[in-house]
Amino acid sequence: MKLATYRDGSRDGQLVVVSRDLTQAHYATGIATRMQQLLDDWNFVSPQLQDLYVTLNHGKARHAFAFDPRLCMAPLPRAYQWADGSAYLSHAERVWHARGAEIPQNLRSDPLMYQGGSDDFLGPCEDAVFPSAEAGIDFEAEIAVVTGDLPMGVAPDTALEGVRLLMLGNDWTLRHLVPAELDKLLGLVQSKPATAWAPVAVTPDELGAAWQGGRLHLPVSVAWNGKPVARLDAAEMHFHFGQLLAHLARTRHVRAGSIVGGGTVSNADAAAGYACIAEKRALETIEHGEARTPYMAFGDTVRIEVKGTDGLSVFGAIAQTVAGVDAA
Amino acid sequence: MKLATYRDGSRDGQLVVVSRDLTQAHYATGIATRMQQLLDDWNFVSPQLQDLYVTLNHGKARHAFAFDPRLCMAPLPRAYQWADGSAYLSHAERVWHARGAEIPQNLRSDPLMYQGGSDDFLGPCEDAVFPSAEAGIDFEAEIAVVTGDLPMGVAPDTALEGVRLLMLGNDWTLRHLVPAELDKLLGLVQSKPATAWAPVAVTPDELGAAWQGGRLHLPVSVAWNGKPVARLDAAEMHFHFGQLLAHLARTRHVRAGSIVGGGTVSNADAAAGYACIAEKRALETIEHGEARTPYMAFGDTVRIEVKGTDGLSVFGAIAQTVAGVDAA
């Protein structure tokens, strides 16, 4: 099924069920009001939502209305955990190479992962507001999963069974703040502002054969200021999501509603484009000795979308404009 | 006022008001059931809880019962953010020195901070369960604040006004997993398992003159296997909490219920003891060329407490036993 969160003035918004083709929606009132409620009590709540979803898809839901992604918050407007892996090795290798840094020897056996802020996510059409245009403003298109409860030490295959939802994210990065934070060794805080999420979260069964081996076998498209810059195969992950979840759960329990990302999507074939400007600049640096593509300016737009084999949008689109903090 | 969360089988537990001397408690039913509700709607909810607190302290609350910290979850059993600073320079300097690493030049102007996991906190008397005794199990006694909403770019003094609650934490660390994660530059994930919190969260007004300049002017006591190992002045922070909050909020909004820590408490006078074993080992390495104190073993206990000038426990005690994952 497909689910979204409608803005209602509250911090957590209102849970809605969205039709497969994203044209219709229906409030989940009477079943659950918030997305986290579903995740907290999946086995009890999800069958009821699934019934409503089937009715909605058949055009039989009594109070259906036209779905408008502009009225959406992030599917989880705030979450108890957001841990982002880096499973696309071509991204890591290009960025490290361009930085002149030695690529970690265990890049292929031990996932890179950072803990992100999850108290304030952006909706799919919200402006991305930053204090300065000089910070190296960059988008990052990526796929993430939302989990049920996973016990400490869970194995990758078992962890995969705990995947409740998939989402599409834009993990904004302020590139010029990254090097100083890397030097501090403790991870990214100021260089990772609020992440935005596509309007619709999707259960794995909805994806059919496109969800296989813990990877999403669909293309991620990115357009920057209306110009297509990527059509990347999301399945080219070195680590699948079960491995990323097991990495996170090695020394602690992972609780329902945790969001775990696969990192910036990237393909070995550079002709497929780039899901973040930093990777384009890394390729330029490797080829020409210098980066030529500037980062984003205030007023720039980015659109990120995944279409299924049927040509329909899977998660709905992220469509954001970059703005200065004074303009907001 | 003083607040705690009683275990009730749910993920968020039940909010209770606790008397100043920690002997009596009263369910907040009818006002708010969960701690996060209070933080989401502070101005509306807190005066009602304050009234109940006054009544409870006067022995006039109708359904008061004996407060038992063993029945407590963490005050916030899960939170939308847990960002931990490192404001005690003597800790940072000793640990970096012993590691043979160069101390960052801007240690005094730019706070160290890492983003922690907040989906699964431990209650004050819960066993700390780890997959292996060989991971370098270490406690970390520290003070943290819980915030209201803070806007992006907030100034330190304004940020301080957003402090809603203070808490006492035990930020468990698996020391032998730290170096490999530092090498990856992206922060601490596996080396930072679930953090435990003392039973009672306290509003700043409750602390009187002990809460001054964004610092808690009280001693933090630590006992390891019943033996006192620290009585440290919590006020010896180089950065005060307003500065830590402003650091976190530089490029993003910080939302109500975010927990921000001051880092392992440490004093320049080594005779005051140690709030984590790593610091003791660092001092030994500097003095003798090698660490002599082993990390914790399964079955070890740690007790962490802060007493006020009146001799009463401010937050109640953290009293945990270390256990293996199979014994749990």
PDB file of N, CA and C in Angstrom, chain B residues 247-318:
ATOM      1  N   HIS B 247      25.271  25.733  18.348  1.00  0.00           N
ATOM      2  CA  HIS B 247      26.082  24.958  17.401  1.00  0.00           C
ATOM      3  C   HIS B 247      25.192  23.992  16.619  1.00  0.00           C
ATOM      4  N   LEU B 248      24.339  23.282  17.329  1.00  0.00           N
ATOM      5  CA  LEU B 248      23.456  22.303  16.679  1.00  0.00           C
ATOM      6  C   LEU B 248      22.469  22.989  15.733  1.00  0.00           C
ATOM      7  N   ALA B 249      22.016  24.186  16.120  1.00  0.00           N
ATOM      8  CA  ALA B 249      20.961  24.876  15.357  1.00  0.00           C
ATOM      9  C   ALA B 249      21.525  25.768  14.252  1.00  0.00           C
ATOM     10  N   ARG B 250      22.823  25.731  14.010  1.00  0.00           N
ATOM     11  CA  ARG B 250      23.408  26.680  13.057  1.00  0.00           C
ATOM     12  C   ARG B 250      22.783  26.585  11.668  1.00  0.00           C
ATOM     13  N   THR B 251      22.511  25.355  11.197  1.00  0.00           N
ATOM     14  CA  THR B 251      22.002  25.198   9.830  1.00  0.00           C
ATOM     15  C   THR B 251      20.637  24.514   9.781  1.00  0.00           C
ATOM     16  N   ARG B 252      20.012  24.334  10.947  1.00  0.00           N
ATOM     17  CA  ARG B 252      18.700  23.671  10.939  1.00  0.00           C
ATOM     18  C   ARG B 252      17.911  24.030  12.188  1.00  0.00           C
ATOM     19  N   HIS B 253      16.591  23.902  12.064  1.00  0.00           N
ATOM     20  CA  HIS B 253      15.744  24.091  13.230  1.00  0.00           C
ATOM     21  C   HIS B 253      15.929  22.909  14.177  1.00  0.00           C
ATOM     22  N   VAL B 254      15.842  23.177  15.463  1.00  0.00           N
ATOM     23  CA  VAL B 254      15.902  22.111  16.463  1.00  0.00           C
ATOM     24  C   VAL B 254      14.519  22.033  17.099  1.00  0.00           C
ATOM     25  N   ARG B 255      13.938  20.846  17.086  1.00  0.00           N
ATOM     26  CA  ARG B 255      12.548  20.725  17.502  1.00  0.00           C
ATOM     27  C   ARG B 255      12.392  20.250  18.941  1.00  0.00           C
ATOM     28  N   ALA B 256      11.244  20.572  19.502  1.00  0.00           N
ATOM     29  CA  ALA B 256      10.926  20.276  20.898  1.00  0.00           C
ATOM     30  C   ALA B 256      11.186  18.807  21.234  1.00  0.00           C
ATOM     31  N   GLY B 257      11.855  18.591  22.339  1.00  0.00           N
ATOM     32  CA  GLY B 257      12.152  17.237  22.783  1.00  0.00           C
ATOM     33  C   GLY B 257      13.525  16.759  22.362  1.00  0.00           C
ATOM     34  N   SER B 258      14.290  17.637  21.713  1.00  0.00           N
ATOM     35  CA  SER B 258      15.677  17.283  21.384  1.00  0.00           C
ATOM     36  C   SER B 258      16.505  17.249  22.666  1.00  0.00           C
ATOM     37  N   ILE B 259      17.362  16.251  22.766  1.00  0.00           N
ATOM     38  CA  ILE B 259      18.252  16.115  23.925  1.00  0.00           C
ATOM     39  C   ILE B 259      19.663  16.479  23.483  1.00  0.00           C
ATOM     40  N   VAL B 260      20.293  17.383  24.209  1.00  0.00           N
ATOM     41  CA  VAL B 260      21.655  17.799  23.871  1.00  0.00           C
ATOM     42  C   VAL B 260      22.535  17.628  25.101  1.00  0.00           C
ATOM     43  N   GLY B 261      23.610  16.867  24.950  1.00  0.00           N
ATOM     44  CA  GLY B 261      24.474  16.542  26.077  1.00  0.00           C
ATOM     45  C   GLY B 261      25.723  17.410  26.132  1.00  0.00           C
ATOM     46  N   GLY B 262      26.292  17.511  27.316  1.00  0.00           N
ATOM     47  CA  GLY B 262      27.523  18.275  27.502  1.00  0.00           C
ATOM     48  C   GLY B 262      28.767  17.409  27.346  1.00  0.00           C
ATOM     49  N   GLY B 263      28.580  16.102  27.191  1.00  0.00           N
ATOM     50  CA  GLY B 263      29.717  15.192  27.086  1.00  0.00           C
ATOM     51  C   GLY B 263      30.182  14.727  28.453  1.00  0.00           C
ATOM     52  N   THR B 264      31.061  13.737  28.443  1.00  0.00           N
ATOM     53  CA  THR B 264      31.595  13.184  29.685  1.00  0.00           C
ATOM     54  C   THR B 264      32.100  14.286  30.598  1.00  0.00           C
ATOM     55  N   VAL B 265      31.621  14.305  31.821  1.00  0.00           N
ATOM     56  CA  VAL B 265      32.070  15.319  32.772  1.00  0.00           C
ATOM     57  C   VAL B 265      33.534  15.059  33.115  1.00  0.00           C
ATOM     58  N   SER B 266      34.297  16.142  33.212  1.00  0.00           N
ATOM     59  CA  SER B 266      35.727  16.005  33.488  1.00  0.00           C
ATOM     60  C   SER B 266      36.234  17.292  34.126  1.00  0.00           C
ATOM     61  N   ASN B 267      37.166  17.158  35.041  1.00  0.00           N
ATOM     62  CA  ASN B 267      37.768  18.329  35.681  1.00  0.00           C
ATOM     63  C   ASN B 267      39.270  18.345  35.446  1.00  0.00           C
ATOM     64  N   ALA B 268      39.828  19.554  35.376  1.00  0.00           N
ATOM     65  CA  ALA B 268      41.275  19.698  35.183  1.00  0.00           C
ATOM     66  C   ALA B 268      42.032  19.033  36.328  1.00  0.00           C
ATOM     67  N   ASP B 269      41.463  19.097  37.540  1.00  0.00           N
ATOM     68  CA  ASP B 269      42.080  18.440  38.686  1.00  0.00           C
ATOM     69  C   ASP B 269      41.775  16.936  38.643  1.00  0.00           C
ATOM     70  N   ALA B 270      42.783  16.158  38.277  1.00  0.00           N
ATOM     71  CA  ALA B 270      42.568  14.720  38.102  1.00  0.00           C
ATOM     72  C   ALA B 270      42.175  14.034  39.415  1.00  0.00           C
ATOM     73  N   ALA B 271      42.443  14.672  40.535  1.00  0.00           N
ATOM     74  CA  ALA B 271      42.093  14.078  41.826  1.00  0.00           C
ATOM     75  C   ALA B 271      40.581  13.994  42.020  1.00  0.00           C
ATOM     76  N   ALA B 272      39.820  14.733  41.208  1.00  0.00           N
ATOM     77  CA  ALA B 272      38.350  14.685  41.312  1.00  0.00           C
ATOM     78  C   ALA B 272      37.799  13.383  40.742  1.00  0.00           C
ATOM     79  N   GLY B 273      38.661  12.623  40.066  1.00  0.00           N
ATOM     80  CA  GLY B 273      38.231  11.312  39.571  1.00  0.00           C
ATOM     81  C   GLY B 273      37.840  11.333  38.115  1.00  0.00           C
ATOM     82  N   TYR B 274      37.177  10.258  37.689  1.00  0.00           N
ATOM     83  CA  TYR B 274      36.865  10.105  36.271  1.00  0.00           C
ATOM     84  C   TYR B 274      35.424   9.654  36.054  1.00  0.00           C
ATOM     85  N   ALA B 275      34.781  10.235  35.039  1.00  0.00           N
ATOM     86  CA  ALA B 275      33.394   9.901  34.695  1.00  0.00           C
ATOM     87  C   ALA B 275      33.329   8.867  33.589  1.00  0.00           C
ATOM     88  N   CYS B 276      34.486   8.457  33.070  1.00  0.00           N
ATOM     89  CA  CYS B 276      34.548   7.319  32.149  1.00  0.00           C
ATOM     90  C   CYS B 276      35.927   6.691  32.292  1.00  0.00           C
ATOM     91  N   ILE B 277      35.993   5.383  32.065  1.00  0.00           N
ATOM     92  CA  ILE B 277      37.249   4.652  32.265  1.00  0.00           C
ATOM     93  C   ILE B 277      38.287   5.090  31.235  1.00  0.00           C
ATOM     94  N   ALA B 278      37.823   5.462  30.042  1.00  0.00           N
ATOM     95  CA  ALA B 278      38.757   5.879  28.989  1.00  0.00           C
ATOM     96  C   ALA B 278      39.640   7.030  29.467  1.00  0.00           C
ATOM     97  N   GLU B 279      39.071   7.933  30.262  1.00  0.00           N
ATOM     98  CA  GLU B 279      39.870   9.060  30.719  1.00  0.00           C
ATOM     99  C   GLU B 279      40.903   8.610  31.755  1.00  0.00           C
ATOM    100  N   LYS B 280      40.506   7.714  32.637  1.00  0.00           N
ATOM    101  CA  LYS B 280      41.459   7.145  33.598  1.00  0.00           C
ATOM    102  C   LYS B 280      42.611   6.463  32.848  1.00  0.00           C
ATOM    103  N   ARG B 281      42.260   5.703  31.820  1.00  0.00           N
ATOM    104  CA  ARG B 281      43.279   5.001  31.028  1.00  0.00           C
ATOM    105  C   ARG B 281      44.166   5.985  30.265  1.00  0.00           C
ATOM    106  N   ALA B 282      43.566   7.082  29.821  1.00  0.00           N
ATOM    107  CA  ALA B 282      44.371   8.100  29.138  1.00  0.00           C
ATOM    108  C   ALA B 282      45.391   8.694  30.097  1.00  0.00           C
ATOM    109  N   LEU B 283      44.955   8.986  31.329  1.00  0.00           N
ATOM    110  CA  LEU B 283      45.882   9.527  32.330  1.00  0.00           C
ATOM    111  C   LEU B 283      46.992   8.525  32.623  1.00  0.00           C
ATOM    112  N   GLU B 284      46.650   7.264  32.719  1.00  0.00           N
ATOM    113  CA  GLU B 284      47.653   6.219  32.970  1.00  0.00           C
ATOM    114  C   GLU B 284      48.640   6.114  31.799  1.00  0.00           C
ATOM    115  N   THR B 285      48.107   6.226  30.595  1.00  0.00           N
ATOM    116  CA  THR B 285      48.972   6.144  29.412  1.00  0.00           C
ATOM    117  C   THR B 285      49.955   7.309  29.388  1.00  0.00           C
ATOM    118  N   ILE B 286      49.435   8.516  29.717  1.00  0.00           N
ATOM    119  CA  ILE B 286      50.301   9.696  29.736  1.00  0.00           C
ATOM    120  C   ILE B 286      51.381   9.542  30.817  1.00  0.00           C
ATOM    121  N   GLU B 287      50.976   8.984  31.990  1.00  0.00           N
ATOM    122  CA  GLU B 287      51.916   8.893  33.111  1.00  0.00           C
ATOM    123  C   GLU B 287      52.852   7.692  33.017  1.00  0.00           C
ATOM    124  N   HIS B 288      52.286   6.521  32.660  1.00  0.00           N
ATOM    125  CA  HIS B 288      53.077   5.281  32.726  1.00  0.00           C
ATOM    126  C   HIS B 288      53.387   4.677  31.360  1.00  0.00           C
ATOM    127  N   GLY B 289      52.865   5.293  30.301  1.00  0.00           N
ATOM    128  CA  GLY B 289      53.096   4.719  28.983  1.00  0.00           C
ATOM    129  C   GLY B 289      52.150   3.601  28.630  1.00  0.00           C
ATOM    130  N   GLU B 290      51.276   3.250  29.551  1.00  0.00           N
ATOM    131  CA  GLU B 290      50.297   2.197  29.260  1.00  0.00           C
ATOM    132  C   GLU B 290      49.081   2.337  30.169  1.00  0.00           C
ATOM    133  N   ALA B 291      47.939   1.895  29.641  1.00  0.00           N
ATOM    134  CA  ALA B 291      46.715   1.891  30.441  1.00  0.00           C
ATOM    135  C   ALA B 291      46.744   0.711  31.391  1.00  0.00           C
ATOM    136  N   ARG B 292      46.331   0.925  32.625  1.00  0.00           N
ATOM    137  CA  ARG B 292      46.385  -0.151  33.614  1.00  0.00           C
ATOM    138  C   ARG B 292      45.005  -0.592  34.086  1.00  0.00           C
ATOM    139  N   THR B 293      44.030   0.290  33.995  1.00  0.00           N
ATOM    140  CA  THR B 293      42.679  -0.046  34.462  1.00  0.00           C
ATOM    141  C   THR B 293      41.907  -0.711  33.330  1.00  0.00           C
ATOM    142  N   PRO B 294      41.446  -1.932  33.540  1.00  0.00           N
ATOM    143  CA  PRO B 294      40.669  -2.594  32.472  1.00  0.00           C
ATOM    144  C   PRO B 294      39.276  -1.981  32.350  1.00  0.00           C
ATOM    145  N   TYR B 295      38.652  -2.188  31.196  1.00  0.00           N
ATOM    146  CA  TYR B 295      37.262  -1.757  31.034  1.00  0.00           C
ATOM    147  C   TYR B 295      36.346  -2.671  31.844  1.00  0.00           C
ATOM    148  N   MET B 296      35.034  -2.469  31.745  1.00  0.00           N
ATOM    149  CA  MET B 296      34.081  -3.217  32.573  1.00  0.00           C
ATOM    150  C   MET B 296      33.925  -4.665  32.092  1.00  0.00           C
ATOM    151  N   ALA B 297      33.578  -5.521  33.040  1.00  0.00           N
ATOM    152  CA  ALA B 297      33.288  -6.929  32.739  1.00  0.00           C
ATOM    153  C   ALA B 297      31.795  -7.174  32.936  1.00  0.00           C
ATOM    154  N   PHE B 298      31.278  -8.230  32.341  1.00  0.00           N
ATOM    155  CA  PHE B 298      29.889  -8.623  32.600  1.00  0.00           C
ATOM    156  C   PHE B 298      29.728  -8.815  34.109  1.00  0.00           C
ATOM    157  N   GLY B 299      28.639  -8.285  34.659  1.00  0.00           N
ATOM    158  CA  GLY B 299      28.402  -8.368  36.099  1.00  0.00           C
ATOM    159  C   GLY B 299      28.817  -7.126  36.854  1.00  0.00           C
ATOM    160  N   ASP B 300      29.662  -6.292  36.239  1.00  0.00           N
ATOM    161  CA  ASP B 300      30.068  -5.030  36.871  1.00  0.00           C
ATOM    162  C   ASP B 300      28.860  -4.106  37.036  1.00  0.00           C
ATOM    163  N   THR B 301      28.939  -3.230  38.036  1.00  0.00           N
ATOM    164  CA  THR B 301      27.879  -2.244  38.235  1.00  0.00           C
ATOM    165  C   THR B 301      28.448  -0.832  38.171  1.00  0.00           C
ATOM    166  N   VAL B 302      27.573   0.132  37.813  1.00  0.00           N
ATOM    167  CA  VAL B 302      27.949   1.536  37.884  1.00  0.00           C
ATOM    168  C   VAL B 302      26.777   2.310  38.474  1.00  0.00           C
ATOM    169  N   ARG B 303      27.098   3.283  39.314  1.00  0.00           N
ATOM    170  CA  ARG B 303      26.081   4.140  39.929  1.00  0.00           C
ATOM    171  C   ARG B 303      26.486   5.592  39.707  1.00  0.00           C
ATOM    172  N   ILE B 304      25.577   6.369  39.187  1.00  0.00           N
ATOM    173  CA  ILE B 304      25.849   7.776  38.855  1.00  0.00           C
ATOM    174  C   ILE B 304      24.759   8.625  39.493  1.00  0.00           C
ATOM    175  N   GLU B 305      25.171   9.687  40.183  1.00  0.00           N
ATOM    176  CA  GLU B 305      24.178  10.490  40.900  1.00  0.00           C
ATOM    177  C   GLU B 305      24.670  11.927  41.070  1.00  0.00           C
ATOM    178  N   VAL B 306      23.726  12.843  41.173  1.00  0.00           N
ATOM    179  CA  VAL B 306      24.034  14.246  41.460  1.00  0.00           C
ATOM    180  C   VAL B 306      23.243  14.637  42.698  1.00  0.00           C
ATOM    181  N   LYS B 307      23.933  15.139  43.713  1.00  0.00           N
ATOM    182  CA  LYS B 307      23.220  15.612  44.899  1.00  0.00           C
ATOM    183  C   LYS B 307      23.253  17.127  44.966  1.00  0.00           C
ATOM    184  N   GLY B 308      22.150  17.707  45.421  1.00  0.00           N
ATOM    185  CA  GLY B 308      22.048  19.154  45.562  1.00  0.00           C
ATOM    186  C   GLY B 308      22.747  19.634  46.817  1.00  0.00           C
ATOM    187  N   THR B 309      22.787  20.946  47.016  1.00  0.00           N
ATOM    188  CA  THR B 309      23.428  21.507  48.214  1.00  0.00           C
ATOM    189  C   THR B 309      22.677  21.079  49.476  1.00  0.00           C
ATOM    190  N   ASP B 310      21.419  20.652  49.315  1.00  0.00           N
ATOM    191  CA  ASP B 310      20.639  20.157  50.460  1.00  0.00           C
ATOM    192  C   ASP B 310      20.890  18.670  50.721  1.00  0.00           C
ATOM    193  N   GLY B 311      21.787  18.056  49.937  1.00  0.00           N
ATOM    194  CA  GLY B 311      22.110  16.643  50.147  1.00  0.00           C
ATOM    195  C   GLY B 311      21.140  15.683  49.476  1.00  0.00           C
ATOM    196  N   LEU B 312      20.054  16.215  48.871  1.00  0.00           N
ATOM    197  CA  LEU B 312      19.076  15.337  48.219  1.00  0.00           C
ATOM    198  C   LEU B 312      19.490  15.028  46.784  1.00  0.00           C
ATOM    199  N   SER B 313      19.134  13.838  46.327  1.00  0.00           N
ATOM    200  CA  SER B 313      19.419  13.447  44.956  1.00  0.00           C
ATOM    201  C   SER B 313      18.565  14.292  44.015  1.00  0.00           C
ATOM    202  N   VAL B 314      19.204  14.897  43.002  1.00  0.00           N
ATOM    203  CA  VAL B 314      18.490  15.803  42.100  1.00  0.00           C
ATOM    204  C   VAL B 314      17.689  15.023  41.067  1.00  0.00           C
ATOM    205  N   PHE B 315      18.344  14.069  40.410  1.00  0.00           N
ATOM    206  CA  PHE B 315      17.730  13.334  39.290  1.00  0.00           C
ATOM    207  C   PHE B 315      17.394  11.885  39.656  1.00  0.00           C
ATOM    208  N   GLY B 316      17.657  11.459  40.906  1.00  0.00           N
ATOM    209  CA  GLY B 316      17.668  10.038  41.222  1.00  0.00           C
ATOM    210  C   GLY B 316      18.925   9.423  40.640  1.00  0.00           C
ATOM    211  N   ALA B 317      19.200   8.181  40.996  1.00  0.00           N
ATOM    212  CA  ALA B 317      20.460   7.552  40.586  1.00  0.00           C
ATOM    213  C   ALA B 317      20.269   6.675  39.353  1.00  0.00           C
ATOM    214  N   ILE B 318      21.308   6.649  38.523  1.00  0.00           N
ATOM    215  CA  ILE B 318      21.469   5.589  37.530  1.00  0.00           C
ATOM    216  C   ILE B 318      22.195   4.457  38.242  1.00  0.00           C
TER     217      ILE B 318
END
